[in-house]
mmCIF file of C-alpha atoms in Angstrom:
data_model
loop_
_atom_site.group_PDB
_atom_site.id
_atom_site.type_symbol
_atom_site.label_atom_id
_atom_site.label_comp_id
_atom_site.label_asym_id
_atom_site.label_seq_id
_atom_site.Cartn_x
_atom_site.Cartn_y
_atom_site.Cartn_z
ATOM 1 C CA ALA J 187 0.000 0.000 0.000
ATOM 2 C CA ARG J 188 1.140 3.515 -0.749
ATOM 3 C CA PRO J 189 2.135 5.565 2.314
ATOM 4 C CA VAL J 190 -0.257 8.259 3.398
ATOM 5 C CA ILE J 191 0.901 11.680 2.163
ATOM 6 C CA ARG J 192 0.880 14.242 4.948
ATOM 7 C CA PRO J 193 1.840 17.555 3.376
ATOM 8 C CA GLY J 194 3.623 19.972 5.658
ATOM 9 C CA GLU J 195 2.236 23.396 6.382
ATOM 10 C CA ASP J 196 3.659 26.282 4.345
ATOM 11 C CA LYS J 197 4.671 29.345 6.322
ATOM 12 C CA VAL J 198 5.129 32.857 5.012
ATOM 13 C CA ILE J 199 7.941 34.579 6.908
ATOM 14 C CA GLU J 200 7.979 38.361 6.780
ATOM 15 C CA ILE J 201 11.395 39.952 7.014
ATOM 16 C CA THR J 202 10.890 42.810 9.427
ATOM 17 C CA ASP J 203 14.143 43.024 11.396
ATOM 18 C CA GLY J 204 16.674 45.691 10.513
ATOM 19 C CA VAL J 205 19.496 43.301 9.598
ATOM 20 C CA GLY J 206 17.288 41.186 7.352
ATOM 21 C CA ARG J 207 15.713 44.144 5.576
ATOM 22 C CA GLY J 208 19.145 45.685 5.114
ATOM 23 C CA MET J 209 20.438 42.493 3.496
ATOM 24 C CA VAL J 210 17.478 42.358 1.096
ATOM 25 C CA LYS J 211 18.100 45.958 0.052
ATOM 26 C CA SER J 212 21.869 45.635 -0.336
ATOM 27 C CA MET J 213 21.660 42.363 -2.281
ATOM 28 C CA ASN J 214 19.015 43.741 -4.652
ATOM 29 C CA GLU J 215 21.351 46.638 -5.375
ATOM 30 C CA ALA J 216 24.410 44.373 -5.627
ATOM 31 C CA LEU J 217 22.823 42.196 -8.300
ATOM 32 C CA LYS J 218 22.652 45.197 -10.616
ATOM 33 C CA MET J 219 26.465 45.150 -10.763
ATOM 34 C CA PRO J 220 28.190 43.125 -13.532
ATOM 35 C CA THR J 221 30.790 40.990 -11.796
ATOM 36 C CA MET J 222 33.657 38.638 -12.538
ATOM 37 C CA ALA J 223 35.216 36.073 -10.235
ATOM 38 C CA LEU J 224 38.456 34.174 -9.892
ATOM 39 C CA GLY J 225 39.641 31.637 -7.376
ATOM 40 C CA GLU J 226 43.046 30.860 -5.925
ATOM 41 C CA GLU J 227 44.581 28.146 -3.777
ATOM 42 C CA ILE J 228 46.512 29.392 -0.751
ATOM 43 C CA ASP J 229 49.055 27.172 0.974
ATOM 44 C CA MET J 230 48.496 28.131 4.606
ATOM 45 C CA THR J 231 51.081 25.761 6.093
ATOM 46 C CA ASP J 232 53.751 28.329 7.005
ATOM 47 C CA MET J 233 51.237 30.999 8.037
ATOM 48 C CA LEU J 234 49.447 28.588 10.379
ATOM 49 C CA ARG J 235 52.793 27.573 11.863
ATOM 50 C CA LEU J 236 53.631 31.249 12.463
ATOM 51 C CA GLN J 237 50.221 32.039 13.924
ATOM 52 C CA LYS J 238 50.446 29.075 16.287
ATOM 53 C CA SER J 239 53.938 30.052 17.421
ATOM 54 C CA LEU J 240 52.782 33.607 18.243
ATOM 55 C CA LYS J 241 49.639 32.683 20.184
ATOM 56 C CA ALA J 242 51.238 32.459 23.608
ATOM 57 C CA SER J 243 53.444 35.544 23.263
ATOM 58 C CA SER J 244 50.655 37.689 21.808
ATOM 59 C CA GLU J 245 48.383 36.767 24.706
ATOM 60 C CA LYS J 246 51.135 37.395 27.267
ATOM 61 C CA ASN J 247 52.361 40.706 25.830
ATOM 62 C CA TYR J 248 49.198 42.120 24.270
ATOM 63 C CA GLY J 249 46.346 40.332 26.025
ATOM 64 C CA THR J 250 44.909 38.707 22.903
ATOM 65 C CA LYS J 251 45.451 35.546 20.863
ATOM 66 C CA VAL J 252 46.215 36.530 17.289
ATOM 67 C CA THR J 253 44.049 34.701 14.734
ATOM 68 C CA VAL J 254 44.488 33.829 11.065
ATOM 69 C CA THR J 255 41.743 36.309 10.163
ATOM 70 C CA SER J 256 43.817 39.236 11.442
ATOM 71 C CA PHE J 257 46.755 38.116 9.278
ATOM 72 C CA MET J 258 44.422 37.823 6.274
ATOM 73 C CA VAL J 259 43.077 41.337 6.808
ATOM 74 C CA LYS J 260 46.594 42.759 7.032
ATOM 75 C CA ALA J 261 47.696 40.770 3.971
ATOM 76 C CA MET J 262 44.770 42.287 2.040
ATOM 77 C CA SER J 263 45.908 45.755 3.069
ATOM 78 C CA LEU J 264 49.500 45.058 2.000
ATOM 79 C CA ALA J 265 48.206 43.804 -1.355
ATOM 80 C CA LEU J 266 46.073 46.951 -1.712
ATOM 81 C CA ASN J 267 49.229 49.052 -1.292
ATOM 82 C CA GLU J 268 50.501 47.379 -4.446
ATOM 83 C CA HIS J 269 47.170 47.522 -6.296
ATOM 84 C CA PRO J 270 45.247 50.585 -5.062
ATOM 85 C CA LYS J 271 42.623 50.446 -7.838
ATOM 86 C CA ILE J 272 41.110 47.382 -6.139
ATOM 87 C CA ASN J 273 40.174 49.605 -3.177
ATOM 88 C CA SER J 274 37.686 51.645 -5.189
ATOM 89 C CA LYS J 275 34.014 52.446 -5.675
ATOM 90 C CA PHE J 276 32.221 52.981 -8.973
ATOM 91 C CA GLY J 277 30.238 56.197 -9.340
ATOM 92 C CA PRO J 278 26.490 56.567 -9.997
ATOM 93 C CA GLY J 279 25.257 54.569 -12.957
ATOM 94 C CA ASP J 280 23.911 57.653 -14.725
ATOM 95 C CA ALA J 281 27.159 59.650 -14.422
ATOM 96 C CA ASN J 282 28.403 61.075 -17.731
ATOM 97 C CA PRO J 283 31.219 60.371 -18.134
ATOM 98 C CA PRO J 284 31.294 57.308 -15.837
ATOM 99 C CA TYR J 285 33.920 57.385 -13.105
ATOM 100 C CA TYR J 286 35.268 55.528 -10.094
ATOM 101 C CA THR J 287 36.970 56.692 -6.906
ATOM 102 C CA VAL J 288 40.111 55.074 -5.490
ATOM 103 C CA VAL J 289 39.665 55.265 -1.720
ATOM 104 C CA GLY J 290 42.754 56.226 0.269
ATOM 105 C CA SER J 291 41.883 54.358 3.477
ATOM 106 C CA HIS J 292 41.770 50.566 3.695
ATOM 107 C CA ASN J 293 38.519 50.106 5.636
ATOM 108 C CA ILE J 294 38.241 46.325 5.440
ATOM 109 C CA SER J 295 34.829 44.870 6.198
ATOM 110 C CA ILE J 296 34.552 41.464 7.875
ATOM 111 C CA ALA J 297 31.477 39.249 7.895
ATOM 112 C CA ILE J 298 30.286 38.265 11.382
ATOM 113 C CA ASP J 299 27.591 35.641 12.024
ATOM 114 C CA THR J 300 25.234 36.569 14.888
ATOM 115 C CA ASP J 301 21.888 35.475 16.287
ATOM 116 C CA TYR J 302 20.453 38.558 14.576
ATOM 117 C CA GLY J 303 21.823 37.582 11.170
ATOM 118 C CA LEU J 304 24.971 38.356 9.201
ATOM 119 C CA VAL J 305 26.509 41.768 9.865
ATOM 120 C CA VAL J 306 29.493 43.304 8.102
ATOM 121 C CA PRO J 307 31.279 46.003 10.117
ATOM 122 C CA ASN J 308 34.651 47.294 9.004
ATOM 123 C CA ILE J 309 38.097 47.838 10.477
ATOM 124 C CA LYS J 310 39.159 51.394 9.727
ATOM 125 C CA ASP J 311 42.539 52.332 8.197
ATOM 126 C CA CYS J 312 44.117 48.867 8.209
ATOM 127 C CA ALA J 313 47.196 50.163 6.389
ATOM 128 C CA ASN J 314 48.226 51.961 9.569
ATOM 129 C CA LEU J 315 47.314 49.193 12.016
ATOM 130 C CA SER J 316 49.484 46.348 13.259
ATOM 131 C CA VAL J 317 48.232 42.759 13.230
ATOM 132 C CA ILE J 318 47.619 43.022 16.977
ATOM 133 C CA GLU J 319 45.614 46.231 16.548
ATOM 134 C CA ILE J 320 43.569 44.579 13.807
ATOM 135 C CA GLN J 321 42.973 41.583 16.084
ATOM 136 C CA ASN J 322 41.751 43.862 18.873
ATOM 137 C CA GLU J 323 39.343 45.549 16.457
ATOM 138 C CA ILE J 324 38.055 42.176 15.252
ATOM 139 C CA MET J 325 37.386 41.146 18.843
ATOM 140 C CA ARG J 326 35.639 44.438 19.636
ATOM 141 C CA LEU J 327 33.459 44.309 16.536
ATOM 142 C CA ALA J 328 32.563 40.650 17.089
ATOM 143 C CA LYS J 329 31.611 41.332 20.723
ATOM 144 C CA ASP J 330 29.459 44.342 19.823
ATOM 145 C CA ALA J 331 27.910 42.523 16.862
ATOM 146 C CA LYS J 332 26.820 39.554 18.959
ATOM 147 C CA ALA J 333 25.366 41.950 21.560
ATOM 148 C CA ASN J 334 23.606 43.901 18.772
ATOM 149 C CA LYS J 335 25.491 47.041 19.834
ATOM 150 C CA LEU J 336 27.373 47.984 16.659
ATOM 151 C CA LYS J 337 27.453 51.707 15.957
ATOM 152 C CA VAL J 338 26.654 53.289 12.597
ATOM 153 C CA ASN J 339 30.329 54.203 12.176
ATOM 154 C CA ASP J 340 31.248 50.521 12.541
ATOM 155 C CA ILE J 341 29.015 49.624 9.587
ATOM 156 C CA MET J 342 29.526 52.592 7.279
ATOM 157 C CA GLY J 343 32.600 53.342 5.192
ATOM 158 C CA GLY J 344 33.818 49.860 4.237
ATOM 159 C CA THR J 345 35.918 49.748 1.053
ATOM 160 C CA ILE J 346 36.536 45.997 0.518
ATOM 161 C CA THR J 347 35.260 42.875 2.286
ATOM 162 C CA LEU J 348 36.687 39.603 3.620
ATOM 163 C CA SER J 349 34.296 36.772 4.473
ATOM 164 C CA ASN J 350 36.113 33.992 6.306
ATOM 165 C CA ILE J 351 33.135 31.654 5.922
ATOM 166 C CA GLY J 352 35.462 28.677 6.048
ATOM 167 C CA VAL J 353 35.431 28.782 9.853
ATOM 168 C CA ILE J 354 31.795 27.608 9.612
ATOM 169 C CA GLY J 355 32.160 25.343 6.584
ATOM 170 C CA THR J 356 32.296 25.115 2.775
ATOM 171 C CA LYS J 357 35.256 24.621 0.483
ATOM 172 C CA ASP J 358 34.928 27.184 -2.307
ATOM 173 C CA PRO J 359 32.429 29.996 -1.573
ATOM 174 C CA ARG J 360 31.316 32.614 -4.104
ATOM 175 C CA PRO J 361 30.375 35.929 -2.449
ATOM 176 C CA ILE J 362 28.621 39.006 -3.862
ATOM 177 C CA PRO J 363 30.072 42.540 -3.572
ATOM 178 C CA PHE J 364 27.764 44.927 -1.749
ATOM 179 C CA GLY J 365 27.464 48.429 -0.375
ATOM 180 C CA GLY J 366 29.105 50.034 -3.393
ATOM 181 C CA GLN J 367 32.360 48.142 -2.800
ATOM 182 C CA SER J 368 34.194 46.842 -5.857
ATOM 183 C CA VAL J 369 35.728 43.640 -4.451
ATOM 184 C CA ILE J 370 34.874 40.954 -1.926
ATOM 185 C CA GLY J 371 36.905 37.896 -0.983
ATOM 186 C CA ALA J 372 35.573 34.735 0.658
ATOM 187 C CA SER J 373 37.793 31.972 2.014
ATOM 188 C CA GLY J 374 36.865 28.326 2.471
ATOM 189 C CA ARG J 375 37.891 25.881 5.150
ATOM 190 C CA THR J 376 41.529 24.841 5.418
ATOM 191 C CA MET J 377 42.131 21.239 4.373
ATOM 192 C CA THR J 378 45.110 18.898 4.626
ATOM 193 C CA LEU J 379 45.874 17.915 1.031
ATOM 194 C CA PRO J 380 48.842 16.306 -0.784
ATOM 195 C CA ARG J 381 51.001 18.733 -2.768
ATOM 196 C CA TYR J 382 54.351 18.392 -4.533
ATOM 197 C CA ASN J 383 57.351 20.126 -2.950
ATOM 198 C CA ALA J 384 60.383 21.552 -4.786
ATOM 199 C CA LYS J 385 61.918 18.062 -4.989
ATOM 200 C CA GLY J 386 58.851 16.630 -6.688
ATOM 201 C CA GLU J 387 57.828 14.724 -3.547
ATOM 202 C CA LEU J 388 54.290 14.615 -2.205
ATOM 203 C CA GLU J 389 53.786 16.023 1.271
ATOM 204 C CA PRO J 390 50.746 17.101 3.324
ATOM 205 C CA ARG J 391 50.011 20.840 3.150
ATOM 206 C CA GLN J 392 47.322 23.062 4.681
ATOM 207 C CA ILE J 393 45.330 24.357 1.704
ATOM 208 C CA MET J 394 42.649 27.055 1.658
ATOM 209 C CA MET J 395 40.631 28.263 -1.324
ATOM 210 C CA ILE J 396 39.775 31.938 -1.692
ATOM 211 C CA ARG J 397 37.368 33.437 -4.214
ATOM 212 C CA TRP J 398 37.516 37.068 -5.305
ATOM 213 C CA VAL J 399 34.482 38.703 -6.949
ATOM 214 C CA ALA J 400 34.838 42.173 -8.472
ATOM 215 C CA ASP J 401 32.924 44.946 -10.206
ATOM 216 C CA HIS J 402 33.615 44.355 -13.909
ATOM 217 C CA ARG J 403 32.697 47.896 -14.964
ATOM 218 C CA HIS J 404 36.138 49.261 -14.128
ATOM 219 C CA LEU J 405 38.158 46.276 -12.904
ATOM 220 C CA ASP J 406 39.454 43.573 -15.233
ATOM 221 C CA GLY J 407 40.643 40.028 -14.700
ATOM 222 C CA ALA J 408 44.321 40.872 -15.049
ATOM 223 C CA GLY J 409 44.217 43.523 -12.339
ATOM 224 C CA LEU J 410 42.250 41.298 -9.968
ATOM 225 C CA ALA J 411 44.637 38.396 -10.617
ATOM 226 C CA ARG J 412 47.651 40.573 -9.770
ATOM 227 C CA PHE J 413 46.005 41.632 -6.506
ATOM 228 C CA SER J 414 45.228 37.978 -5.760
ATOM 229 C CA ASN J 415 48.849 37.039 -6.474
ATOM 230 C CA SER J 416 50.058 39.668 -4.001
ATOM 231 C CA PHE J 417 47.680 38.414 -1.318
ATOM 232 C CA LYS J 418 48.833 34.847 -1.978
ATOM 233 C CA LYS J 419 52.476 35.921 -1.661
ATOM 234 C CA TYR J 420 51.926 37.512 1.754
ATOM 235 C CA MET J 421 49.911 34.564 3.078
ATOM 236 C CA GLU J 422 52.280 31.878 1.826
ATOM 237 C CA GLU J 423 55.573 33.654 2.554
ATOM 238 C CA PRO J 424 55.306 35.429 5.936
ATOM 239 C CA GLY J 425 58.896 36.636 5.575
ATOM 240 C CA GLU J 426 57.707 39.013 2.846
ATOM 241 C CA TRP J 427 56.030 41.031 5.591
ATOM 242 C CA LEU J 428 59.432 42.141 6.901
ATOM 243 C CA LEU J 429 60.051 43.820 3.559
ATOM 244 C CA ALA J 430 56.605 45.379 3.166
ATOM 245 C CA LEU J 431 55.676 46.632 6.650
ATOM 246 C CA ARG J 432 56.500 50.235 7.509
#
């Protein structure tokens, strides 16, 4: 005999909270933007070794455990120094002639998951912040976000976004730029995978995928790829920081 079909009850959910309504509005606007995307594999082995080695000393000397996210934010800022056009915003669609603005400050937005929904505050002027200062800002923003106490200034003014969604899950995310920003990056979870070393031997490495999505009205694939290459360099070769940091 056929099983008895017991259809579930459909429910219409109205989005009335501020965070939810804001996301609907920003995503509707974002989808009007023509975008391109490229992905890159980041070997995180040396960076994770460095981050682990600094945990104890950073907590002892600065009162905070430095995380990979803070290194990623700083690496983005260092890459923006080399490719400032990435840190830009396209002008109004009806402007004649069309134009874009290269923003001088690196106000890097970070996605934070809360009980109230996803919020994306930003860390102001990352070019002039140390990794520890960035870490302290991440902790402050995360604490205020989870308590629903973010200020307008925390939300406004972001110029580029990092979504480290890999801490929750997923291998190869594809984000959408929003808020007038031209570029967003989303990183997947770090996985132990076999890779060939310089001697042609297989060895286990810590691999993370990152996906960059950009406004294709004024940014092209070559420029985005060069920015991605710079970010990859700083994440895979921590010694490069000694040459780049002021």
